[in-house]
Amino acid sequence: MTVLEYMKNNLVRLDGGMGTMLQKSGLLPGELPERWNITHPEKITDIHRQYFDAGSNIVNTNTFGANCLKFGDEELEEIIKAAVKNAEAARNTSTGAQVKFIALDIGPLGRLLKPYGDFDFDDAVECYAKTVKIGAQCGIDLIFIETMNDSLDTKAAVLAAKENSDLPIFVSNAYGEDGCLMTGASPAAMVALLEGLGVNAIGANCSLGPAELAGVVSEYLKYSSLPVILKPNAGLPKSVDGKTVYDVLPEEFSDLMCDYIKNGIRIFGGCCGTNPEYIRKTVQKAKNITPKPVTDKNITMVSSYTHAVIFDKSPVLIGERINPTGKKLFKEALRNNDIDYILNEGLKQQEKGVHILDVNVGLPEIDEKAMLEKVCFELQAIIDLPLQIDTTNIGAMETALRHYNGKAMINSVNGKEENMREIFPLVKKYGGLVVCLTLDEDGIPETAEKRVEIAKKIIKTAKEYGISKKDLIFDTLAMTVSADNNSAIATLGALNTIKNELKCHTSLGVSNVSFGLPHRDILNGAFFTLALENGLSAAIMNPNSNEMMKSYYAFKALKGLDENCSDFIENIENYAISQSSATANSPVSENLPDAESELQRAVIKGLKEKAGSIVSSLLENTDPLEIVNSQIIPALDIVGKGFENKTMYLPQLLMSAEAASAAFEKIKIKMKENPTETVSKGKFVIATVKGDIHDIGKNIVKLIMENYGFEVYDLGKDVAPEKIVEEAIRTNTKLVGLSALMTTTVPAMAETIKHLREKAPYVKVIVGGAVLTKEYADSIGADFYAKDAMETVRYSMEVMENEKAV
């Protein structure tokens, strides 16, 4: 029996924490747990056996950090083979009578991917692939990708698993207190991405206890059509007599888990702080619970790296302005590789309120494949809207889909047999909501009935590839009424039938209807309203069109889609004006017109090249420190406060910091002309502690601290306590930052603090990491627990201000 066969009618019981058990078995601070597969196989086998004996159906191999960034190829192969062998030995000797499976455990690489970090997506896929290939050759039953805190890194691991094995794939992500991944993705966004990629089960693990994950679990159960996984920590950690303990005991843990199982969780276990007793208790209490059926939620959605856009009753607006058709300036921008111009087009449409951006860069004289990949990459760096990838170039489409962070819209497929056979395999592999044009080898039918027939053919062919109707959205093709005064009737008729009889979502390029006529905006607005009334789900449109936007807000208010008419009231004043004055009064025109505010906007929006260019101009007649203190720092503060208030996410914080860095580079060059001037706020030593190779958090803190004027001495990852103390003394710093991601490396953090207290007692120690809490930080002697980079900045500035006052 395979794990997929078993999970159809049964609850699936996972194991609990490995790091917790390893520490109990004698793993020393700084030791790499994966090497114990070779050096202490009997202890690893015993831990696995205890979980099988407690009732686990699935035990994860001790390979969480087994990757090519941490180990050489030969050692990596030896570790993974030994890990699988240890798990097999446990399965063979366990007294448990339940069905048993072995999962290859894969954790994050510990590197932040571009554009927010320095690691390439394709390199990440290759790195994960090495682990997958070895594990698959060893006869494992499934691949379990867990504790992933970034959506793009998750996608890299999944693609590696799909491309190098045919094994079932379970994926579990690590959510913070705000209910999002570290880089901003909501549970709904991850459901969209992972269902699109075709994994077999999804859910959450680590970071928080069972009670704190209630909101995350609820969102998964609402949107997921796949079995949902839950592996929480045993509450929050604290240090007692030098040992890490957790505040939720097995009795409480198992009660909470059973409540989740009754609500629909199908796959359950534990993470940090849990042990076989937690699993045993939960298994015993859950044995008489009837599994809640997994149902297809039939939800049509796309996603970005932060959120999902749901296609439901409220119409979705797709901005059409990133497209060279009929746009002279845009064509010039493509020819000149002027990415800032293209990014501004995206930003302006986002500010106008569109939900998705169409991206078309097709010009005969440019390399469309390279340009589409670059534009999508740069747009996703600074804009959190989902993208519609719009191209007829199959190679360009695949490259863009592969690297897209989320579940994209795909524009488009049509009823031509050859076209469907090209596009649907890409949709199946990478996921996506595909726009389906109701045309075929005979062209665009004149009648609504024939367009509906083409839609049925597309639905049938998509089904052959395992693509359901919820991932198809039909464009019934708006044609110009100046050439055929019945064309709009055919378009609307087909749209109505597809939406109400075929039960599929619909989309239109609305403005095509008015081509060749005067005052096109008036006709477009009227046609948009008619289309909405006939069941239009989404419009590819120009958000600068007053008539279109008036139609949109009025329709929502009149159809009961705008509670208390709040959207109408808030936005309609921007459009209730004559077209001639639209430009002067539009929300976009409010964007900061002078040089000072333009610099702040460039920093806030993450426009690196523009920020550098503006500073170069300002430096001609403005003091460098004046630019820093009156413009760059206030802009960073705006972003920082947005991040702290959860109105902005980590990627936006990082790209803003990158733009500020570009501005600072110009300022540094200028200030070399006058060495007496300085922008330094103080010195800051930072490191990831001994035994931990995860440096994402550390690198984020480094970047933000540098932008606030601190001299950062980065010692890297896996740094011994002695080296950190030595650097603190050498630099005479007042601030040291320590980072740790893994439970097994937190003792090394405590050891480092102990050394600092002995050799450099004047230093303030800031600690951070996914496994830490304020209480735990206090218990190991840290001065401050920072849950994110901005808290590190605030505390450091306070310390340095106090130093000046003394």
XYZ file of N, CA and C in Angstrom, residues 57-244:
564
model
N 2.676 6.878 11.469
C 2.667 6.210 10.160
C 3.878 6.613 9.331
N 4.280 7.874 9.489
C 5.395 8.411 8.699
C 6.481 8.923 9.643
N 7.697 8.475 9.396
C 8.857 9.005 10.099
C 9.750 9.702 9.080
N 10.187 10.901 9.416
C 11.081 11.661 8.542
C 12.538 11.291 8.819
N 13.296 11.097 7.774
C 14.725 10.821 7.936
C 15.425 12.007 8.582
N 16.552 11.746 9.205
C 17.331 12.804 9.866
C 18.185 13.525 8.814
N 17.481 14.212 7.891
C 18.159 14.875 6.764
C 17.692 16.309 6.574
N 17.152 16.917 7.630
C 16.589 18.258 7.514
C 17.565 19.241 6.867
N 18.822 19.184 7.273
C 19.832 20.105 6.732
C 20.808 19.432 5.786
N 20.435 18.280 5.232
C 21.343 17.545 4.342
C 21.262 18.121 2.935
N 22.130 19.052 2.631
C 22.148 19.648 1.294
C 23.580 19.975 0.895
N 23.754 20.317 -0.377
C 25.107 20.504 -0.917
C 25.754 21.813 -0.475
N 25.016 22.704 0.184
C 25.631 23.907 0.737
C 26.315 23.607 2.067
N 25.928 22.514 2.662
C 26.404 22.151 3.998
C 27.427 21.017 3.954
N 27.298 20.144 2.940
C 28.172 18.970 2.848
C 28.660 18.799 1.413
N 29.863 18.225 1.270
C 30.379 17.863 -0.044
C 29.585 16.710 -0.624
N 29.717 16.477 -1.921
C 28.890 15.479 -2.606
C 29.031 14.089 -1.996
N 30.257 13.657 -1.713
C 30.460 12.309 -1.182
C 29.861 12.166 0.208
N 30.101 13.153 1.071
C 29.553 13.075 2.421
C 28.034 13.171 2.397
N 27.498 14.017 1.515
C 26.047 14.149 1.408
C 25.408 12.802 1.061
N 25.969 12.124 0.091
C 25.429 10.816 -0.299
C 25.525 9.820 0.851
N 26.650 9.830 1.539
C 26.838 8.907 2.664
C 25.819 9.190 3.771
N 25.589 10.477 4.052
C 24.650 10.867 5.113
C 23.229 10.439 4.773
N 22.785 10.717 3.545
C 21.402 10.406 3.175
C 21.169 8.901 3.143
N 22.130 8.159 2.583
C 21.979 6.693 2.554
C 21.929 6.128 3.969
N 22.771 6.639 4.845
C 22.761 6.179 6.231
C 21.454 6.558 6.928
N 20.948 7.757 6.629
C 19.703 8.222 7.254
C 18.532 7.320 6.883
N 18.436 6.960 5.607
C 17.350 6.077 5.158
C 17.512 4.688 5.775
N 18.749 4.226 5.830
C 19.020 2.915 6.423
C 18.603 2.891 7.892
N 18.882 3.972 8.614
C 18.497 4.057 10.023
C 16.982 4.027 10.193
N 16.278 4.742 9.323
C 14.816 4.754 9.392
C 14.242 3.387 9.047
N 14.842 2.718 8.067
C 14.376 1.372 7.696
C 14.597 0.392 8.841
N 15.733 0.503 9.523
C 16.002 -0.359 10.666
C 14.959 -0.153 11.761
N 14.576 1.108 11.973
C 13.550 1.403 12.979
C 12.204 0.814 12.572
N 11.865 0.943 11.314
C 10.585 0.387 10.828
C 10.564 -1.137 11.006
N 11.684 -1.762 10.709
C 11.733 -3.226 10.761
C 11.709 -3.779 12.179
N 12.131 -2.979 13.140
C 12.204 -3.465 14.531
C 11.131 -2.877 15.439
N 10.304 -1.996 14.909
C 9.250 -1.381 15.720
C 8.178 -2.393 16.095
N 7.616 -2.202 17.267
C 6.523 -3.057 17.726
C 5.164 -2.547 17.270
N 5.119 -1.384 16.691
C 3.855 -0.811 16.237
C 3.245 -1.620 15.102
N 1.931 -1.821 15.154
C 1.250 -2.642 14.146
C 0.713 -1.818 12.982
N 0.837 -0.494 13.044
C 0.269 0.371 12.017
C 1.074 0.303 10.715
N 0.470 0.798 9.627
C 1.181 0.930 8.359
C 2.277 1.976 8.536
N 3.472 1.691 7.996
C 4.607 2.580 8.234
C 5.250 3.004 6.916
N 5.636 4.304 6.856
C 6.286 4.858 5.674
C 7.506 5.674 6.108
N 8.428 5.843 5.170
C 9.631 6.646 5.429
C 9.660 7.820 4.453
N 9.782 9.018 5.006
C 9.833 10.233 4.190
C 11.239 10.812 4.194
N 11.696 11.242 3.028
C 12.948 11.992 2.944
C 12.661 13.416 3.410
N 13.272 13.796 4.520
C 13.021 15.124 5.083
C 13.922 16.161 4.415
N 13.321 17.235 3.918
C 14.071 18.321 3.281
C 13.680 19.639 3.945
N 14.671 20.326 4.487
C 14.446 21.639 5.086
C 14.996 22.734 4.195
N 14.819 23.988 4.562
C 15.286 25.110 3.732
C 16.806 25.160 3.638
N 17.291 25.766 2.557
C 18.733 25.877 2.352
C 19.381 26.898 3.283
N 18.582 27.820 3.789
C 19.140 28.858 4.648
C 19.706 30.034 3.880
N 19.386 30.140 2.607
C 19.831 31.259 1.777
C 18.594 31.956 1.197
N 18.603 33.270 1.226
C 17.502 34.039 0.664
C 17.717 34.176 -0.838
N 16.688 33.846 -1.612
C 16.827 33.842 -3.064
C 16.688 35.257 -3.635
N 17.278 35.452 -4.804
C 17.151 36.723 -5.514
C 15.681 36.981 -5.828
N 15.218 38.230 -5.838
C 15.981 39.477 -5.754
C 16.253 39.959 -4.333
N 15.715 39.252 -3.326
C 15.855 39.738 -1.954
C 17.161 39.277 -1.320
N 17.744 38.217 -1.857
C 19.020 37.715 -1.386
C 19.993 37.582 -2.537
N 21.002 36.727 -2.356
C 22.050 36.615 -3.370
C 22.111 35.241 -4.027
N 21.137 34.375 -3.732
C 21.180 33.004 -4.253
C 20.191 32.867 -5.408
N 20.667 32.264 -6.493
C 19.857 32.150 -7.702
C 18.835 31.017 -7.586
N 17.649 31.236 -8.118
C 16.576 30.238 -8.048
C 17.003 28.914 -8.669
N 17.600 28.954 -9.846
C 17.993 27.717 -10.523
C 19.077 26.982 -9.743
N 19.951 27.706 -9.065
C 20.960 27.066 -8.214
C 20.294 26.378 -7.023
N 19.234 26.989 -6.504
C 18.497 26.376 -5.397
C 17.842 25.077 -5.848
N 17.224 25.104 -7.032
C 16.609 23.888 -7.570
C 17.656 22.783 -7.706
N 18.812 23.141 -8.241
C 19.891 22.168 -8.430
C 20.370 21.601 -7.099
N 20.459 22.458 -6.094
C 20.912 22.016 -4.782
C 19.918 21.025 -4.167
N 18.641 21.372 -4.191
C 17.620 20.454 -3.680
C 17.603 19.156 -4.485
N 17.831 19.263 -5.795
C 17.781 18.081 -6.663
C 18.804 17.035 -6.252
N 19.981 17.470 -5.813
C 21.012 16.511 -5.389
C 20.512 15.669 -4.224
N 19.853 16.310 -3.277
C 19.302 15.588 -2.130
C 18.200 14.639 -2.565
N 17.308 15.117 -3.422
C 16.185 14.304 -3.888
C 16.670 13.056 -4.628
N 17.624 13.229 -5.528
C 18.113 12.097 -6.318
C 18.675 10.982 -5.438
N 19.467 11.370 -4.460
C 20.052 10.363 -3.567
C 18.952 9.663 -2.771
N 18.035 10.453 -2.208
C 16.963 9.871 -1.413
C 16.071 8.946 -2.215
N 15.734 9.359 -3.433
C 14.855 8.546 -4.278
C 15.494 7.201 -4.606
N 16.808 7.189 -4.792
C 17.518 5.944 -5.091
C 17.534 4.982 -3.907
N 17.280 5.514 -2.714
C 17.335 4.681 -1.502
C 16.006 4.008 -1.174
N 14.980 4.265 -1.965
C 13.719 3.565 -1.762
C 12.776 4.181 -0.753
N 12.847 5.483 -0.562
C 11.915 6.169 0.340
C 10.496 6.117 -0.222
N 9.509 6.421 0.629
C 8.101 6.344 0.221
C 7.536 7.690 -0.214
N 8.103 8.769 0.272
C 7.615 10.105 -0.082
C 8.683 11.128 0.261
N 8.470 12.345 -0.221
C 9.354 13.475 0.086
C 8.576 14.463 0.944
N 9.167 14.841 2.076
C 8.508 15.774 3.002
C 9.347 17.048 3.074
N 8.861 18.108 2.428
C 9.521 19.416 2.420
C 8.908 20.236 3.552
N 9.702 20.638 4.535
C 9.107 21.263 5.725
C 9.879 22.481 6.223
N 9.174 23.253 7.067
C 9.731 24.441 7.732
C 10.196 25.485 6.724
N 9.544 25.545 5.577
C 9.917 26.512 4.550
C 9.280 27.862 4.878
N 10.097 28.919 4.910
C 9.573 30.235 5.301
C 9.569 31.248 4.158
N 9.768 30.750 2.925
C 9.763 31.617 1.750
C 9.079 30.876 0.606
N 8.171 31.537 -0.085
C 7.398 30.872 -1.131
C 8.256 30.447 -2.319
N 9.226 31.292 -2.707
C 10.055 30.948 -3.866
C 11.003 29.797 -3.547
N 11.545 29.781 -2.349
C 12.385 28.670 -1.920
C 11.566 27.379 -1.889
N 10.327 27.477 -1.439
C 9.424 26.322 -1.437
C 9.231 25.799 -2.855
N 9.010 26.709 -3.795
C 8.812 26.310 -5.187
C 10.054 25.615 -5.735
N 11.231 26.121 -5.388
C 12.479 25.504 -5.856
C 12.572 24.063 -5.372
N 12.241 23.829 -4.107
C 12.304 22.475 -3.550
C 11.286 21.560 -4.215
N 10.087 22.070 -4.446
C 9.043 21.255 -5.080
C 9.427 20.882 -6.512
N 9.927 21.845 -7.281
C 10.338 21.535 -8.656
C 11.458 20.502 -8.665
N 12.393 20.608 -7.730
C 13.466 19.614 -7.650
C 12.891 18.229 -7.384
N 11.896 18.173 -6.503
C 11.267 16.887 -6.190
C 10.500 16.333 -7.388
N 9.767 17.200 -8.091
C 8.974 16.761 -9.246
C 9.849 16.307 -10.407
N 10.939 17.021 -10.615
C 11.777 16.762 -11.788
C 12.761 15.608 -11.591
N 12.907 15.142 -10.354
C 13.909 14.115 -10.095
C 13.358 12.879 -9.386
N 12.038 12.793 -9.303
C 11.409 11.597 -8.740
C 9.934 11.608 -9.129
N 9.292 10.468 -8.926
C 7.837 10.403 -9.122
C 7.150 10.097 -7.788
N 7.803 10.479 -6.713
C 7.291 10.195 -5.372
C 6.256 11.220 -4.933
N 5.355 10.839 -4.019
C 4.435 11.825 -3.434
C 5.214 12.933 -2.731
N 4.648 14.134 -2.757
C 5.315 15.303 -2.161
C 4.382 15.945 -1.133
N 4.838 16.020 0.111
C 4.146 16.749 1.167
C 4.940 18.028 1.421
N 4.234 19.146 1.632
C 4.913 20.426 1.858
C 4.304 21.122 3.070
N 5.175 21.544 3.974
C 4.732 22.231 5.180
C 5.548 23.506 5.361
N 4.861 24.609 5.562
C 5.516 25.916 5.691
C 5.480 26.418 7.135
N 6.433 27.294 7.456
C 6.558 27.831 8.814
C 6.035 29.268 8.849
N 4.986 29.496 9.620
C 4.329 30.806 9.688
C 4.674 31.535 10.979
N 4.729 32.867 10.882
C 4.999 33.697 12.041
C 3.728 34.079 12.774
N 3.883 34.914 13.785
C 2.733 35.344 14.586
C 1.713 36.121 13.769
N 2.164 36.729 12.652
C 1.248 37.489 11.811
C 0.492 36.603 10.838
N 0.697 35.287 10.891
C -0.006 34.375 10.006
C 0.563 34.305 8.609
N 1.763 34.834 8.401
C 2.399 34.833 7.083
C 3.796 34.217 7.166
N 4.320 33.817 6.006
C 5.707 33.379 5.957
C 6.626 34.570 6.173
N 7.894 34.302 6.408
C 8.866 35.366 6.647
C 8.855 36.389 5.518
N 8.721 35.925 4.263
C 8.733 36.842 3.125
C 7.330 37.281 2.705
N 6.318 37.008 3.534
C 5.027 37.645 3.340
C 3.875 36.793 2.874
N 4.098 35.567 2.433
C 3.011 34.781 1.846
C 1.977 34.374 2.896
N 0.711 34.534 2.531
C -0.388 34.076 3.372
C -0.638 32.597 3.111
N -1.368 31.911 3.999
C -1.724 30.516 3.721
C -2.464 30.351 2.393
N -3.369 31.275 2.065
C -4.104 31.170 0.795
C -3.155 31.260 -0.397
N -2.148 32.135 -0.296
C -1.164 32.245 -1.374
C -0.401 30.939 -1.551
N -0.062 30.291 -0.439
C 0.657 29.023 -0.522
C -0.242 27.902 -1.028
N -1.512 27.939 -0.682
C -2.459 26.953 -1.234
C -2.498 27.081 -2.753
N -2.626 28.314 -3.236
C -2.681 28.547 -4.684
C -1.413 28.032 -5.362
N -0.255 28.408 -4.830
C 1.019 28.008 -5.420
C 1.183 26.494 -5.427
N 0.967 25.860 -4.282
C 1.281 24.442 -4.139
C 0.259 23.540 -4.810
N -1.011 23.915 -4.778
C -1.984 23.150 -5.550
C -1.657 23.236 -7.034
N -1.253 24.422 -7.481
C -0.881 24.589 -8.878
C 0.299 23.727 -9.268
N 1.262 23.571 -8.353
C 2.443 22.758 -8.625
C 2.157 21.262 -8.542
N 0.998 20.897 -8.004
C 0.602 19.500 -8.017
C 1.163 18.647 -6.897
N 1.416 19.240 -5.706
C 1.870 18.421 -4.584
C 0.680 17.664 -4.009
N 0.931 16.777 -3.037
C -0.111 15.868 -2.562
C -0.713 16.229 -1.216
N -0.004 17.003 -0.415
C -0.546 17.450 0.872
C 0.209 18.713 1.277
N -0.487 19.607 1.965
C 0.106 20.896 2.333
C -0.316 21.286 3.740
N 0.489 22.156 4.353
C 0.110 22.609 5.678
C 1.184 23.429 6.359
N 1.195 23.350 7.714
C 2.058 24.218 8.515
C 2.796 23.412 9.563
N 4.008 23.869 9.884
C 4.759 23.275 10.993
C 5.670 24.322 11.613
N 6.152 24.009 12.830
C 7.183 24.782 13.521
C 6.724 26.191 13.914
N 7.651 26.974 14.425
C 7.496 28.389 14.806
C 6.583 28.610 16.002
N 5.391 28.031 15.963
C 4.388 28.336 16.985
C 3.768 27.061 17.551
N 3.080 27.227 18.684
C 2.356 26.118 19.282
C 1.018 25.903 18.603
N 0.295 24.845 18.970
C -0.971 24.539 18.296
C -2.024 25.643 18.421
N -2.123 26.262 19.568
C -3.140 27.308 19.748
C -2.867 28.508 18.861
N -1.585 28.889 18.739
C -1.217 30.083 17.970
C -1.393 29.886 16.462
N -1.510 28.645 16.008
C -1.660 28.378 14.577
C -3.123 28.258 14.144
N -4.039 28.629 15.011
C -5.466 28.471 14.705
C -5.874 29.210 13.433
N -5.434 30.457 13.291
C -5.795 31.235 12.106
C -5.221 30.657 10.835
N -3.984 30.192 10.908
C -3.339 29.583 9.745
C -4.082 28.318 9.335
N -4.407 27.477 10.308
C -5.118 26.227 10.022
C -6.481 26.518 9.393
N -7.183 27.494 9.948
C -8.506 27.853 9.438
C -8.442 28.257 7.974
N -7.407 29.036 7.600
C -7.271 29.486 6.218
C -6.946 28.321 5.281
N -6.103 27.420 5.751
C -5.805 26.228 4.940
C -7.070 25.410 4.690
N -7.822 25.151 5.740
C -9.016 24.322 5.598
C -10.073 25.002 4.732
N -10.087 26.318 4.723
C -11.053 27.051 3.902
C -10.731 26.946 2.425
N -9.450 27.030 2.066
C -9.076 27.139 0.656
C -8.512 25.854 0.034
N -7.973 24.960 0.841
C -7.255 23.822 0.280
C -8.179 22.696 -0.174
N -7.908 22.197 -1.360
C -8.581 21.001 -1.868
C -7.712 19.761 -1.657
N -6.587 19.939 -0.975
C -5.667 18.845 -0.658
C -5.747 18.528 0.835
N -5.302 17.334 1.248
C -5.207 17.038 2.681
C -4.284 18.047 3.368
N -4.691 18.484 4.560
C -3.945 19.521 5.274
C -3.123 18.902 6.404
N -1.860 19.363 6.486
C -0.874 18.890 7.467
C -0.776 19.888 8.626
N -0.580 19.376 9.840
C -0.282 20.252 10.971
C 0.757 19.590 11.870
N 1.894 20.279 12.052
C 2.980 19.816 12.933
C 3.459 20.990 13.788
N 2.709 21.371 14.826
C 3.112 22.536 15.621
C 4.210 22.203 16.625
N 4.819 23.253 17.133
C 5.749 23.097 18.251
C 4.970 22.792 19.528
N 5.697 22.391 20.552
C 5.077 22.177 21.866
C 4.995 23.511 22.599
N 4.367 24.473 21.958
C 4.265 25.801 22.546
C 5.515 26.617 22.320
N 5.858 27.445 23.307
C 6.993 28.358 23.199
C 8.157 27.872 24.059
N 9.401 28.089 23.597
C 10.560 27.585 24.340
C 10.971 28.498 25.483
N 11.596 27.902 26.481
C 12.231 28.657 27.554
C 13.401 27.828 28.080
N 14.299 28.490 28.776
C 15.479 27.810 29.299
C 15.310 27.588 30.793
N 15.447 26.324 31.215
C 15.360 25.965 32.632
C 16.598 25.148 32.983
N 17.413 25.690 33.907
C 18.648 25.019 34.313
C 19.538 24.694 33.120
N 19.573 25.624 32.150
C 20.434 25.458 30.994
C 19.876 24.558 29.913
N 18.648 24.070 30.099
C 18.033 23.196 29.104
C 16.810 23.867 28.492
N 16.578 23.589 27.207
C 15.427 24.161 26.521
C 14.193 23.306 26.788
